[in-house]
CSV table of C-alpha atoms in Angstrom, one decimal:
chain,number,residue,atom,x,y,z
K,1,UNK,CA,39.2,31.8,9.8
K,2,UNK,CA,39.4,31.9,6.1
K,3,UNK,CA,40.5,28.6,6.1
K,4,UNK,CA,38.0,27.4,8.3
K,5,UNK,CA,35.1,28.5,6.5
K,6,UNK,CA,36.6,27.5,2.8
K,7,UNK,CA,37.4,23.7,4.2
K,8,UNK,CA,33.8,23.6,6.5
K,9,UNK,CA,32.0,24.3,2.5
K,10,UNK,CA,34.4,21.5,1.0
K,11,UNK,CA,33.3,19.4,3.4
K,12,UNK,CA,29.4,20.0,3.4
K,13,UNK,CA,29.8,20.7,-1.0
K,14,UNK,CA,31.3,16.8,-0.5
K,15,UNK,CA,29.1,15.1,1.7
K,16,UNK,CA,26.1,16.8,-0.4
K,17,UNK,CA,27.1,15.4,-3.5
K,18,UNK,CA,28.0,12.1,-2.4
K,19,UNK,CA,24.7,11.7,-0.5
K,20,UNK,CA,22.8,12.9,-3.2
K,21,UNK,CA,23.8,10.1,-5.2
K,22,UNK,CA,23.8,7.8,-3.1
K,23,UNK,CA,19.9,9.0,-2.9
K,24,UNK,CA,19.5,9.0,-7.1
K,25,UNK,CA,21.0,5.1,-7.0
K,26,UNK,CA,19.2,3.8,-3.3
K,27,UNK,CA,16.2,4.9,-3.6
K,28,UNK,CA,15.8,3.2,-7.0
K,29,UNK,CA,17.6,0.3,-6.0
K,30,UNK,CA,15.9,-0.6,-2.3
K,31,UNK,CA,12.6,-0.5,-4.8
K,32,UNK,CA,14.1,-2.8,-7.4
K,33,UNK,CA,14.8,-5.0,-4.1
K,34,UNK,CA,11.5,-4.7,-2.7
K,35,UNK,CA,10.1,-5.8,-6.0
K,36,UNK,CA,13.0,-8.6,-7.2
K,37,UNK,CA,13.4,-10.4,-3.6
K,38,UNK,CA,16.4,-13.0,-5.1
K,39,UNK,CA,18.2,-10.0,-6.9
K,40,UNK,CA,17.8,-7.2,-4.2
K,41,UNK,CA,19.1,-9.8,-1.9
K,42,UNK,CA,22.4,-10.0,-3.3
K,43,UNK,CA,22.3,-5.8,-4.2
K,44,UNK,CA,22.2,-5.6,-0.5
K,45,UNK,CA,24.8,-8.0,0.7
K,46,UNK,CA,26.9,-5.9,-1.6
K,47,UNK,CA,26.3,-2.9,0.4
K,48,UNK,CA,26.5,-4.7,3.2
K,49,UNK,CA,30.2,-6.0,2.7
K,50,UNK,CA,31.5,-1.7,1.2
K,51,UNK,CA,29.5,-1.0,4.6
K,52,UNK,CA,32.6,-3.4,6.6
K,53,UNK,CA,35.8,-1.8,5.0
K,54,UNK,CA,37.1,0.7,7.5
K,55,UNK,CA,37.3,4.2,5.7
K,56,UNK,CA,40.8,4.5,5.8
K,57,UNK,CA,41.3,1.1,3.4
K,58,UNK,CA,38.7,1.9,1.3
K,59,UNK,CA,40.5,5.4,0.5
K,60,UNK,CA,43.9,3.1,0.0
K,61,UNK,CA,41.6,0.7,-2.5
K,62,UNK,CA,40.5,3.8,-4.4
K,63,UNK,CA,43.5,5.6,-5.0
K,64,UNK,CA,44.9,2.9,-7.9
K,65,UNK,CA,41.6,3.2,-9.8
K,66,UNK,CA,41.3,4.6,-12.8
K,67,UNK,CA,38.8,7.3,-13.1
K,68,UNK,CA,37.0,6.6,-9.7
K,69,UNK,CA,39.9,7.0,-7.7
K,70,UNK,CA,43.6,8.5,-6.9
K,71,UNK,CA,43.7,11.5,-5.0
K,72,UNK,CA,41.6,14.3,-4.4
K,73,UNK,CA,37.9,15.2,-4.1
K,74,UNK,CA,36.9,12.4,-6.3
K,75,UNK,CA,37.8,9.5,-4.4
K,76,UNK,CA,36.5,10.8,-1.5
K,77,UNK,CA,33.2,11.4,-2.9
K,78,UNK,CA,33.4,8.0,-4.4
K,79,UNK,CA,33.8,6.4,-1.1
K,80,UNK,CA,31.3,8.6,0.6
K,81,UNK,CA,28.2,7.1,-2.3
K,82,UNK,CA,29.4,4.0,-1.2
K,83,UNK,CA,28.8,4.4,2.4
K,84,UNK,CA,25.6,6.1,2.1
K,85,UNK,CA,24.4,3.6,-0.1
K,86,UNK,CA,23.6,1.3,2.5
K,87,UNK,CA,21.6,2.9,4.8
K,88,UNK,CA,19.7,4.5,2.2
K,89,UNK,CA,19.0,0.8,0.2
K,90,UNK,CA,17.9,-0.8,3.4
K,91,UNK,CA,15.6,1.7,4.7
K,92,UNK,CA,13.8,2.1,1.3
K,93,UNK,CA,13.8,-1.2,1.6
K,94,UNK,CA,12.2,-1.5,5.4
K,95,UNK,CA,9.8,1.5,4.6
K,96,UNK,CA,8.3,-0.5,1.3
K,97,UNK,CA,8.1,-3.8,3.4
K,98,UNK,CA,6.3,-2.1,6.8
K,99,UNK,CA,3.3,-0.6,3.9
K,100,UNK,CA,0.3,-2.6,5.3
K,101,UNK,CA,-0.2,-5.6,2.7
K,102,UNK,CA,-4.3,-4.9,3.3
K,103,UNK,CA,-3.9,-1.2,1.7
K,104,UNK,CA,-1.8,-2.6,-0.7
K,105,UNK,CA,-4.7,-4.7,-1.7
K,106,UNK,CA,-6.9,-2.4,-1.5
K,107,UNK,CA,-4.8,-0.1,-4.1
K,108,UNK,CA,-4.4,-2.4,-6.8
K,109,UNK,CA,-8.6,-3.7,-6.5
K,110,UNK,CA,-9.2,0.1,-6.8
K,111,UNK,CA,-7.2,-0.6,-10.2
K,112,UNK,CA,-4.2,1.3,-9.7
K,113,UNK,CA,-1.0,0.3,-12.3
K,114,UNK,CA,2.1,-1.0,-10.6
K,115,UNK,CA,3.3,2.9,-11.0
K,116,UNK,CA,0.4,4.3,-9.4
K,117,UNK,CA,0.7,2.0,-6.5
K,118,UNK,CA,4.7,3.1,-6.6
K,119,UNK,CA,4.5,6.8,-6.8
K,120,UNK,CA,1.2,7.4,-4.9
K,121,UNK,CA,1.0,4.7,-2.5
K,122,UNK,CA,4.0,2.9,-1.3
K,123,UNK,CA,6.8,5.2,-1.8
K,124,UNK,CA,5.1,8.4,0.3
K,125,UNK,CA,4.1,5.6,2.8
K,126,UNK,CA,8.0,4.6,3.2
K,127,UNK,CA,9.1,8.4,3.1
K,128,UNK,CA,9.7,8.8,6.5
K,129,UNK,CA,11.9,5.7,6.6
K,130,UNK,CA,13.7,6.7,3.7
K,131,UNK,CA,14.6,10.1,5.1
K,132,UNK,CA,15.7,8.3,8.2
K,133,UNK,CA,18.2,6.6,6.0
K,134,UNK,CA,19.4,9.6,4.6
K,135,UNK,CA,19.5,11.1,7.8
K,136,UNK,CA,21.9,7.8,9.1
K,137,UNK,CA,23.6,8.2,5.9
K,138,UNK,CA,24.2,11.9,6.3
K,139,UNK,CA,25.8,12.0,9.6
K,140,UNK,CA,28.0,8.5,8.8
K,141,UNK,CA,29.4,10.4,5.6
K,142,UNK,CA,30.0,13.7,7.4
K,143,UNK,CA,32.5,11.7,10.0
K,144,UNK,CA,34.0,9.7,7.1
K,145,UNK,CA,34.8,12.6,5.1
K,146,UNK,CA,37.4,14.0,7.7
K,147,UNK,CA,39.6,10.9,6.7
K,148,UNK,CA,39.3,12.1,3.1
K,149,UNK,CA,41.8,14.6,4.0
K,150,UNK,CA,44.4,11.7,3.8
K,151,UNK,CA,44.0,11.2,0.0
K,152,UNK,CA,43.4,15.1,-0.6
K,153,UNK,CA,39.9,15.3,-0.5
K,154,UNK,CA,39.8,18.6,1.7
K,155,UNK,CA,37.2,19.3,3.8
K,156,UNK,CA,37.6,19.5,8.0
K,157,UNK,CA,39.7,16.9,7.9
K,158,UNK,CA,42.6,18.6,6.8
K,159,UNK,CA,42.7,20.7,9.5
K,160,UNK,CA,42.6,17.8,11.8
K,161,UNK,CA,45.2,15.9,10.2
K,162,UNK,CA,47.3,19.3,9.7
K,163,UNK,CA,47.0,19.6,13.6
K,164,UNK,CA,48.2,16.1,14.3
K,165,UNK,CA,51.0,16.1,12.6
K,166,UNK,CA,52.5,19.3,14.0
K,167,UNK,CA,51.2,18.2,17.6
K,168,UNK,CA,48.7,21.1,17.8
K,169,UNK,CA,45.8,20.8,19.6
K,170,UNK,CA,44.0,23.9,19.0
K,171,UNK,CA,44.4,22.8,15.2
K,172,UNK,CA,43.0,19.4,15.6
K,173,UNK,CA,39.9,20.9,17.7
K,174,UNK,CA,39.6,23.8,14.8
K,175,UNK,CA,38.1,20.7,12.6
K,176,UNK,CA,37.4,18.4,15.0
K,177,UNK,CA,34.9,20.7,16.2
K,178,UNK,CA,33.0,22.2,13.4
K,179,UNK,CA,33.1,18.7,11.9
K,180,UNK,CA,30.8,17.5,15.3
K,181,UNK,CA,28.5,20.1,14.8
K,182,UNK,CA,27.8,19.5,11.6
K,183,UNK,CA,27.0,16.4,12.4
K,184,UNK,CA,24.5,17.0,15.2
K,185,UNK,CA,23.0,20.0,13.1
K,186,UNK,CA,22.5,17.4,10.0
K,187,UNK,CA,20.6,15.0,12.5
K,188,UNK,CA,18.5,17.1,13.7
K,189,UNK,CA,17.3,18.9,10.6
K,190,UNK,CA,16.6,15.3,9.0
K,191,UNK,CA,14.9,14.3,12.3
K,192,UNK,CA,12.4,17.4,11.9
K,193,UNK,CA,12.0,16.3,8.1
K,194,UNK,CA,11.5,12.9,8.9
K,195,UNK,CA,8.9,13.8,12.5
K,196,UNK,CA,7.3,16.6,9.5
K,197,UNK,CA,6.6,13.2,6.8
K,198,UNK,CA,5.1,11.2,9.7
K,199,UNK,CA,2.6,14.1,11.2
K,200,UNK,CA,0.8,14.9,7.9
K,201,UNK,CA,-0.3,11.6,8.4
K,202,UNK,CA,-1.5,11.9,11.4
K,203,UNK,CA,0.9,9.6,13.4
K,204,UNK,CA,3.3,11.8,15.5
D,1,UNK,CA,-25.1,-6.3,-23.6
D,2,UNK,CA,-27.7,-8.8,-24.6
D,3,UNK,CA,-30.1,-10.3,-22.2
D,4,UNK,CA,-28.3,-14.1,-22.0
D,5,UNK,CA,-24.7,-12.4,-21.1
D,6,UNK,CA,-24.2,-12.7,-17.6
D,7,UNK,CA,-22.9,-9.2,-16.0
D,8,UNK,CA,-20.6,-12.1,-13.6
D,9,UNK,CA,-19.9,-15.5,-15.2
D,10,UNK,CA,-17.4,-18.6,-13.6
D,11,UNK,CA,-17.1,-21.3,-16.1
D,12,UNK,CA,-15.6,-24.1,-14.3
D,13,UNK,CA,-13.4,-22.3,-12.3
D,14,UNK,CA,-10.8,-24.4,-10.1
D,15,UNK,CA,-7.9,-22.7,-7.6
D,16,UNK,CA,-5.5,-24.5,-6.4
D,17,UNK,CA,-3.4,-23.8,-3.4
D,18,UNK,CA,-0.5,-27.0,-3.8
D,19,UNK,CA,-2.5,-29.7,-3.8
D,20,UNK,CA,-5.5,-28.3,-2.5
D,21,UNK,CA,-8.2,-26.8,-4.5
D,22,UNK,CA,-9.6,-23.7,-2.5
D,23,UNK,CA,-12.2,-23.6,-5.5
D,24,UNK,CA,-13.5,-26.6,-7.1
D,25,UNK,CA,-14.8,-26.5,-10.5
D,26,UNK,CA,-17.5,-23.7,-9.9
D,27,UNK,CA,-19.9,-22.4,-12.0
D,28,UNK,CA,-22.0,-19.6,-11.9
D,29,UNK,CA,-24.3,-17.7,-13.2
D,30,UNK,CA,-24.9,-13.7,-11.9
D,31,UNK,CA,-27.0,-11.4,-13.6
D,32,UNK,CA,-26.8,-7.5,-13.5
D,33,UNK,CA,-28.5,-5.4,-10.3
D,34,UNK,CA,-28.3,-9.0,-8.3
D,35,UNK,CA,-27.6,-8.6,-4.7
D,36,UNK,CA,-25.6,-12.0,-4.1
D,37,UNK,CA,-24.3,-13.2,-0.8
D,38,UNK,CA,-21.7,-15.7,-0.6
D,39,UNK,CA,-22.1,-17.9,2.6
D,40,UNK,CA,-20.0,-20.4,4.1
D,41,UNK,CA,-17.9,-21.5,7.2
D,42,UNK,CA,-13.8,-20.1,7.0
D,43,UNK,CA,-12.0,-21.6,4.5
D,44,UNK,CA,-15.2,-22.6,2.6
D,45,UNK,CA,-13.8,-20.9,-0.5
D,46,UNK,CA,-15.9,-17.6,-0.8
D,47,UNK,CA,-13.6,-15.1,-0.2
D,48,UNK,CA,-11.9,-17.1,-2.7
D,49,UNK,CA,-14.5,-16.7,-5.4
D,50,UNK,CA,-14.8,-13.0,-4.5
D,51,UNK,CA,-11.3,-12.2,-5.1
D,52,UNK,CA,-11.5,-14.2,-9.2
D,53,UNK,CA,-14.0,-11.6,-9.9
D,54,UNK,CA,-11.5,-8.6,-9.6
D,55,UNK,CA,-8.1,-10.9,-10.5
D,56,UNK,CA,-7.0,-10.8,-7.1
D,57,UNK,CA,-6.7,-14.5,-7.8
D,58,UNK,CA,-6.2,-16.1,-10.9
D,59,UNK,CA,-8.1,-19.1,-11.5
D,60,UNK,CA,-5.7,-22.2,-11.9
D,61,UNK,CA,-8.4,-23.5,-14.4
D,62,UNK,CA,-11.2,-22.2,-15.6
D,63,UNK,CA,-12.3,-18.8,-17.1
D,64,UNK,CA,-14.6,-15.9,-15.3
D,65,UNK,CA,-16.1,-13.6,-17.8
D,66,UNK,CA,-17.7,-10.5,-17.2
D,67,UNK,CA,-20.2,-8.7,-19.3
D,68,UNK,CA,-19.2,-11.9,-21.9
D,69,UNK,CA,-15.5,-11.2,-22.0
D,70,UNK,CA,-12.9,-13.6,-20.0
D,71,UNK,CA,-11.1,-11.3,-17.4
D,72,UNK,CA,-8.2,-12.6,-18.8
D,73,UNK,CA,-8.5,-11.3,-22.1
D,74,UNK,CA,-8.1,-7.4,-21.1
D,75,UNK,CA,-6.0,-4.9,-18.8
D,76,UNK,CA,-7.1,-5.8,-14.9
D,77,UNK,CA,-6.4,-2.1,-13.5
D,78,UNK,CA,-9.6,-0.9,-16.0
D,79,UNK,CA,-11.6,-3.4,-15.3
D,80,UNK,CA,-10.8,-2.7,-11.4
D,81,UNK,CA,-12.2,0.8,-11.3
D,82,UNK,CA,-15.3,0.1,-12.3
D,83,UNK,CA,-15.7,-2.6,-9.1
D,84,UNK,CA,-15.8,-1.7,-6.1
D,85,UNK,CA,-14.1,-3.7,-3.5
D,86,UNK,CA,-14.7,-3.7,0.4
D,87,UNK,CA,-12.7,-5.2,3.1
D,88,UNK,CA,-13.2,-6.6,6.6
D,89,UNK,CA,-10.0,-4.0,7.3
D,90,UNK,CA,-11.0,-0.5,6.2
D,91,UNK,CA,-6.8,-0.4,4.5
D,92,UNK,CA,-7.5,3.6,3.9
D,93,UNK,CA,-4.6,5.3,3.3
D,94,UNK,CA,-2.8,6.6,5.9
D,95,UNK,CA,-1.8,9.6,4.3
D,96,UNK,CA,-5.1,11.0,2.4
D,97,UNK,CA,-7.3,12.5,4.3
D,98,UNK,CA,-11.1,11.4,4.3
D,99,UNK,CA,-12.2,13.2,0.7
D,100,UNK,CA,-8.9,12.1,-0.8
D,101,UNK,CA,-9.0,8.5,0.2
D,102,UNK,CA,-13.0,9.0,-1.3
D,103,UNK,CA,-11.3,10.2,-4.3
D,104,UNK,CA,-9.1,7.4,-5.4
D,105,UNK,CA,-11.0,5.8,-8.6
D,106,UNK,CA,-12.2,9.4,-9.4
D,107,UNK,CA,-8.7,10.9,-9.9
D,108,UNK,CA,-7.5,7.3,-12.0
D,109,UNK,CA,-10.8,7.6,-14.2
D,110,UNK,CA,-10.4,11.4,-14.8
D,111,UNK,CA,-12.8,13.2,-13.3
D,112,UNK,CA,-13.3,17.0,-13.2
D,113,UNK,CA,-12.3,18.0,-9.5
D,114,UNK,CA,-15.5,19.5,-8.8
D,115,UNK,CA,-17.6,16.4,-9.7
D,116,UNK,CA,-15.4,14.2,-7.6
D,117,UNK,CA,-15.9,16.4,-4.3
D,118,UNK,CA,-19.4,16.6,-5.0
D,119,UNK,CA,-20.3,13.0,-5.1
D,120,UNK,CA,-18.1,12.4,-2.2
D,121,UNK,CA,-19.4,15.2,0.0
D,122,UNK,CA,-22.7,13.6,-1.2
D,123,UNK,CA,-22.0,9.7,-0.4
D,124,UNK,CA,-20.1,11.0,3.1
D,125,UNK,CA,-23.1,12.9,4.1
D,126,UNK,CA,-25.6,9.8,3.3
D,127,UNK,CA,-23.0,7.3,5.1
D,128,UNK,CA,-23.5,10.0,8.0
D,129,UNK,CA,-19.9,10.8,8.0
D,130,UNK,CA,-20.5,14.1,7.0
D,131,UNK,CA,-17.8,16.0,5.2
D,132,UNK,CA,-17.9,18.8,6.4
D,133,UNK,CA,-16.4,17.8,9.7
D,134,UNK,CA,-14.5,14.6,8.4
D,135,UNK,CA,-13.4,15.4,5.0
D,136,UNK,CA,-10.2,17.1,5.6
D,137,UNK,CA,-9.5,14.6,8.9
D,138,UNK,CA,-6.8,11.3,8.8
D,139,UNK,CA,-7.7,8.0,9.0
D,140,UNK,CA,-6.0,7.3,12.1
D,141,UNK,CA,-8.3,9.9,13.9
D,142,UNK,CA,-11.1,7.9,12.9
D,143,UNK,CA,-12.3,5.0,14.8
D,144,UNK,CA,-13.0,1.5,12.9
D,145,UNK,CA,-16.6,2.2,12.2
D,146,UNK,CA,-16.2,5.5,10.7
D,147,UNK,CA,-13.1,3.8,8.8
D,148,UNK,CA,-15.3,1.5,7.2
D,149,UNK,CA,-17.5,3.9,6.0
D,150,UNK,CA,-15.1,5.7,4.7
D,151,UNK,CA,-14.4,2.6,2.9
D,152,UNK,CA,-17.4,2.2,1.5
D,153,UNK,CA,-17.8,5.4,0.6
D,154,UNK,CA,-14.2,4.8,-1.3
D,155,UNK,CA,-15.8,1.9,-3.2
D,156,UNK,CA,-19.2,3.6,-4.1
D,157,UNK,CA,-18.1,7.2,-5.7
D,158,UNK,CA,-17.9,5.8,-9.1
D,159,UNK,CA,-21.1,4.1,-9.4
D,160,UNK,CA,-19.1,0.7,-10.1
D,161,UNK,CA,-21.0,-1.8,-12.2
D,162,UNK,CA,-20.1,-4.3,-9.6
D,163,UNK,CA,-19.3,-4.0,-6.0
D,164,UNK,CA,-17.4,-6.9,-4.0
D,165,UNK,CA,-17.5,-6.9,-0.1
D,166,UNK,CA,-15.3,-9.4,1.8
D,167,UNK,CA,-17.1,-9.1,5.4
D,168,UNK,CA,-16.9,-5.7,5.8
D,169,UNK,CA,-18.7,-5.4,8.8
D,170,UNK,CA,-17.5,-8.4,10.7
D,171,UNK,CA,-14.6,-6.5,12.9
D,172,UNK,CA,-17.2,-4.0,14.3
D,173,UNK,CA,-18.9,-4.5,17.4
D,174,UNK,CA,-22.8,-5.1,17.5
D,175,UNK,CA,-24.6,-1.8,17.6
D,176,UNK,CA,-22.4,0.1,14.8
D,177,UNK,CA,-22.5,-3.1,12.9
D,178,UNK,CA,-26.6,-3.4,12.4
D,179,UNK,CA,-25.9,0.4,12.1
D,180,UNK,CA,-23.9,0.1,9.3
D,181,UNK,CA,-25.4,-2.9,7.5
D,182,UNK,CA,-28.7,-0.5,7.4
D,183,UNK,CA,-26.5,2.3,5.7
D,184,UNK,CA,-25.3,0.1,3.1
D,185,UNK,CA,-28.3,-1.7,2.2
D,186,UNK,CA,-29.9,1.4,1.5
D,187,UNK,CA,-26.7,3.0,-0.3
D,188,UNK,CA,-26.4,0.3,-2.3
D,189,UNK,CA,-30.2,-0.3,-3.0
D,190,UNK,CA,-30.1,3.2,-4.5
D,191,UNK,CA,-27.8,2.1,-6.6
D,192,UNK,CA,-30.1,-0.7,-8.9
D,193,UNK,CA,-27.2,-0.9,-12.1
D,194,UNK,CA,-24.6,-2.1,-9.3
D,195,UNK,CA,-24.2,-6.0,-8.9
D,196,UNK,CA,-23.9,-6.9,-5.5
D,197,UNK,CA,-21.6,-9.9,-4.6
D,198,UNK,CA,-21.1,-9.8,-0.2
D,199,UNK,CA,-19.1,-12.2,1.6
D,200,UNK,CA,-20.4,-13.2,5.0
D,201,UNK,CA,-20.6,-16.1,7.5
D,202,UNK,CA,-23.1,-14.4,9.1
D,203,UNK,CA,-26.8,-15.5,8.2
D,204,UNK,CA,-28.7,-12.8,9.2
D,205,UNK,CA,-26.3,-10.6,7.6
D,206,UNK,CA,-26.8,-12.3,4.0
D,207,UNK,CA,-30.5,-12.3,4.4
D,208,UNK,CA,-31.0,-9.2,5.4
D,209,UNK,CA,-28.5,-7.5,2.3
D,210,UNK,CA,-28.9,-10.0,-0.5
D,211,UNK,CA,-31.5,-11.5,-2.7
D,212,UNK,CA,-29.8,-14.4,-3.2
D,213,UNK,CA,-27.7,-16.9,-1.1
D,214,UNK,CA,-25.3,-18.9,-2.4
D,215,UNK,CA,-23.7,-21.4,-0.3
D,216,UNK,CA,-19.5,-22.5,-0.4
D,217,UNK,CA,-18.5,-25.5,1.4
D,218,UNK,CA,-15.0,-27.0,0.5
D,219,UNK,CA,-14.7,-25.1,-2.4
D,220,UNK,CA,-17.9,-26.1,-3.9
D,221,UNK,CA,-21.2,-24.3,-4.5
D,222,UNK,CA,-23.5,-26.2,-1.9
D,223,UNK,CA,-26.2,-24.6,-2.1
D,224,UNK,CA,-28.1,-21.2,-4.4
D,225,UNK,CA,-31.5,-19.9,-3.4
D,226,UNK,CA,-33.1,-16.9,-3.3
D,227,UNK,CA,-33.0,-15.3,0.4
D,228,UNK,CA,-36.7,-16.2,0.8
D,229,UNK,CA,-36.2,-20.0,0.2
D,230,UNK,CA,-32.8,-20.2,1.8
D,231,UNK,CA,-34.8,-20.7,5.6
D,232,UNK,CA,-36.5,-23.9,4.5
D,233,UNK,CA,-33.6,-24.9,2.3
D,234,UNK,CA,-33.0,-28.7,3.1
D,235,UNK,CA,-29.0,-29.0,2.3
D,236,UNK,CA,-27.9,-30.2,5.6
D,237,UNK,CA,-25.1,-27.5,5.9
D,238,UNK,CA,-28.0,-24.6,4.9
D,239,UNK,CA,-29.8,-26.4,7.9
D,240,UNK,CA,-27.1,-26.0,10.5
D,241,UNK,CA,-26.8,-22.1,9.6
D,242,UNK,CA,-30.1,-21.7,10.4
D,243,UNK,CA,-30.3,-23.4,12.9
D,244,UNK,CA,-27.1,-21.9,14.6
């Protein structure tokens, strides 16, 4: 029981600190590709292509790096940005796209600065997209991270991969398990955030 | 300000869209408190000449100058809050409520809180949107009319030296429409420092809000006459509005 609860808060420390920067580099980077369309293009197809590399071989790319990678929590975290970097790039992205071009307009004739227009306009417009990002990104990186056991990450996945290779069942399920429901619990706490973003402005 | 500097001035002012020019070597003249419409069939070029007044469009040649100075020559987002702009689409934000959406150019220009809520609780009563029920509502909850006044009220607070409307009333249905167009003229009548420049293709519109018609056709200035001549004007295009 001990066990459990020490590897369940690897696994959530991990997946909070990956996702948190992949939050502190998306955001930042689905605006730079709203506003650069050529550059945030290829910034995307780049995401795009980490997005494709099953888990597994991207832990096995990341264990010869220096710094980045070998074994332990590091990699795993490493690997965990890169997953949630997608979803979070691509739905600041959508969110800063779907802000009607009309109040656009109408922000910059009331002589706003491209900040202004940034910080009080466009970005709380595509928050509720961004969340849902996060939220996407949240739940992917919480599955993901149970393979990090396999380079020594910790986390659930140790249990699981513990219990498979002494044929135990009950093991397997003791991570397997708690693993799922963090999952579902993550989803639907960012669904409330995201429903909460959307009704203060009166559309849910 | 000395009396020959024109509060709105376009010295040959061409824009080109590839190889077409949307406005063709205009110039014009518009003096301080004028209430200007801007007339003409879609396409004709006046939404056009609206938008070079507040840099939504740069001119491709040419120079517009206001109060004496080429727009050009200083920052557009100060020279924006003190114009007002108006839209056919109200393009509130979706997530201020009423008074904040009211408040925009108040909160860039610095004003104390207090004076901001006043003079919007004052211009939302007048509009007859009265604040007290619809300052703290959405815009969503509010139905196109009450939108636009909204927007109005948006583009009035700061007493702007110049407002630009790009048929604002033109998406509403009849009644609210003549309802509206009363509103406005007499908000903006109040106001005698504000310039007045109003898009429309609608004649009885520009008659009964401007002093002053000009007429766009192919990018060109067709016609200009004061709203009392502009019914026996004899420009053959001035005709078929009239007649229309």
């Amino acid at each position: 029981m001990n066990d459990l609860l020490r590897l369940t808060g690897e696994h959530v420390l991990i997946v909070a600190i990956a996702v948190s920067v992949a939050i502190i580099a998306g955001v930042p980077l689905g605006t730079f590709a709203h506003r650069r369309k050529r550059a945030g293009g290829i910034a995307l197809r780049i995401t795009d292509v980490v997005q494709t590399i099953p888990s597994l071989a991207m832990f096995g790319f990341l264990i010869p790096l220096p710094f980045i990678g070998g074994i332990g929590a590091r990699p795993a975290i490493v690997a965990l940005v890169l997953y949630s970097l997608l979803p979070i790039v691509r739905s600041t992205l959508v969110g800063l796209e779907r802000v009607d071009p009309y109040v656009r307009e109408a922000a910059v004739a009331m002589g706003m600065t491209d900040r202004q227009l940034l910080w009080s306009v466009e970005l709380p417009l595509a928050t509720p997209a961004i969340v849902a990002g996060i939220r996407i990104a949240a739940v992917t990186a919480i599955g993901v991270a149970t393979i990090a056991a396999a380079v020594g990450g910790g986390g659930l996945g140790t249990l699981i991969f513990r219990g498979v290779a002494m044929v135990d069942t009950r093991l397997i399920l003791s991570g397997a398990l708690p693993a799922a429901l963090l999952a579902i619990g993550a989803d639907l706490v960012l669904t409330r955030v995201e429903r909460a973003f959307a009704r203060r402005r009166g559309e849910a | 300000m000395t009396d020959n500097v024109a509060v709105i001035e376009y010295r040959d002012v061409t824009v080109n869209a590839g190889s077409n020019a949307i406005l063709d070597r205009v110039s014009l003249r518009i003096e301080t408190g004028e209430r200007v419409a801007y007339l003409g069939r879609s396409g004709a070029g006046k939404t056009t000449a609206l938008k070079v007044i507040n840099g939504l469009v740069t001119p491709s040649s040419g120079e517009l100058l206001i109060d004496g100075t080429p727009i050009a020559a200083r920052p557009l987002p100060e020279l924006r809050r003190r114009i007002g702009y108006v839209m056919q689409q109200p393009a509130l934000f979706p997530h201020r409520s009423v008074l904040d959406n009211v408040a925009t150019v108040p909160q860039l220009l610095g004003w104390p809180e207090e004076r901001t809520r006043a003079e919007a609780v004052r211009l939302l009563d007048q509009l007859e949107l009265p604040a007290a029920t619809f300052g703290s509502r959405f815009p969503r909850s509010l139905s196109g009319g009450q939108q636009q006044r909204v927007a109005i009220a948006r583009a009035l607070i700061a007493a702007p030296e110049i407002l630009l409307c790009d048929e604002p009333f033109s998406a509403l249905d009849p009644l609210i429409r003549a309802e509206l167009q009363t509103l406005f003229r007499d908000a903006t009548r109040e106001r005698a420092a504000t310039t007045l420049v109003f898009v429309t293709h609608d004649v009885r519109e520009a008659l009964r809000i401007a002093e002053r018609v000009i007429v766009f056709d192919e990018g060109r200035v067709v016609a200009d006459t004061s709203a009392d001549a502009f019914l026996t004007h004899e420009h053959p295009l001035v005709r078929r509005f009239v007649d229309a």
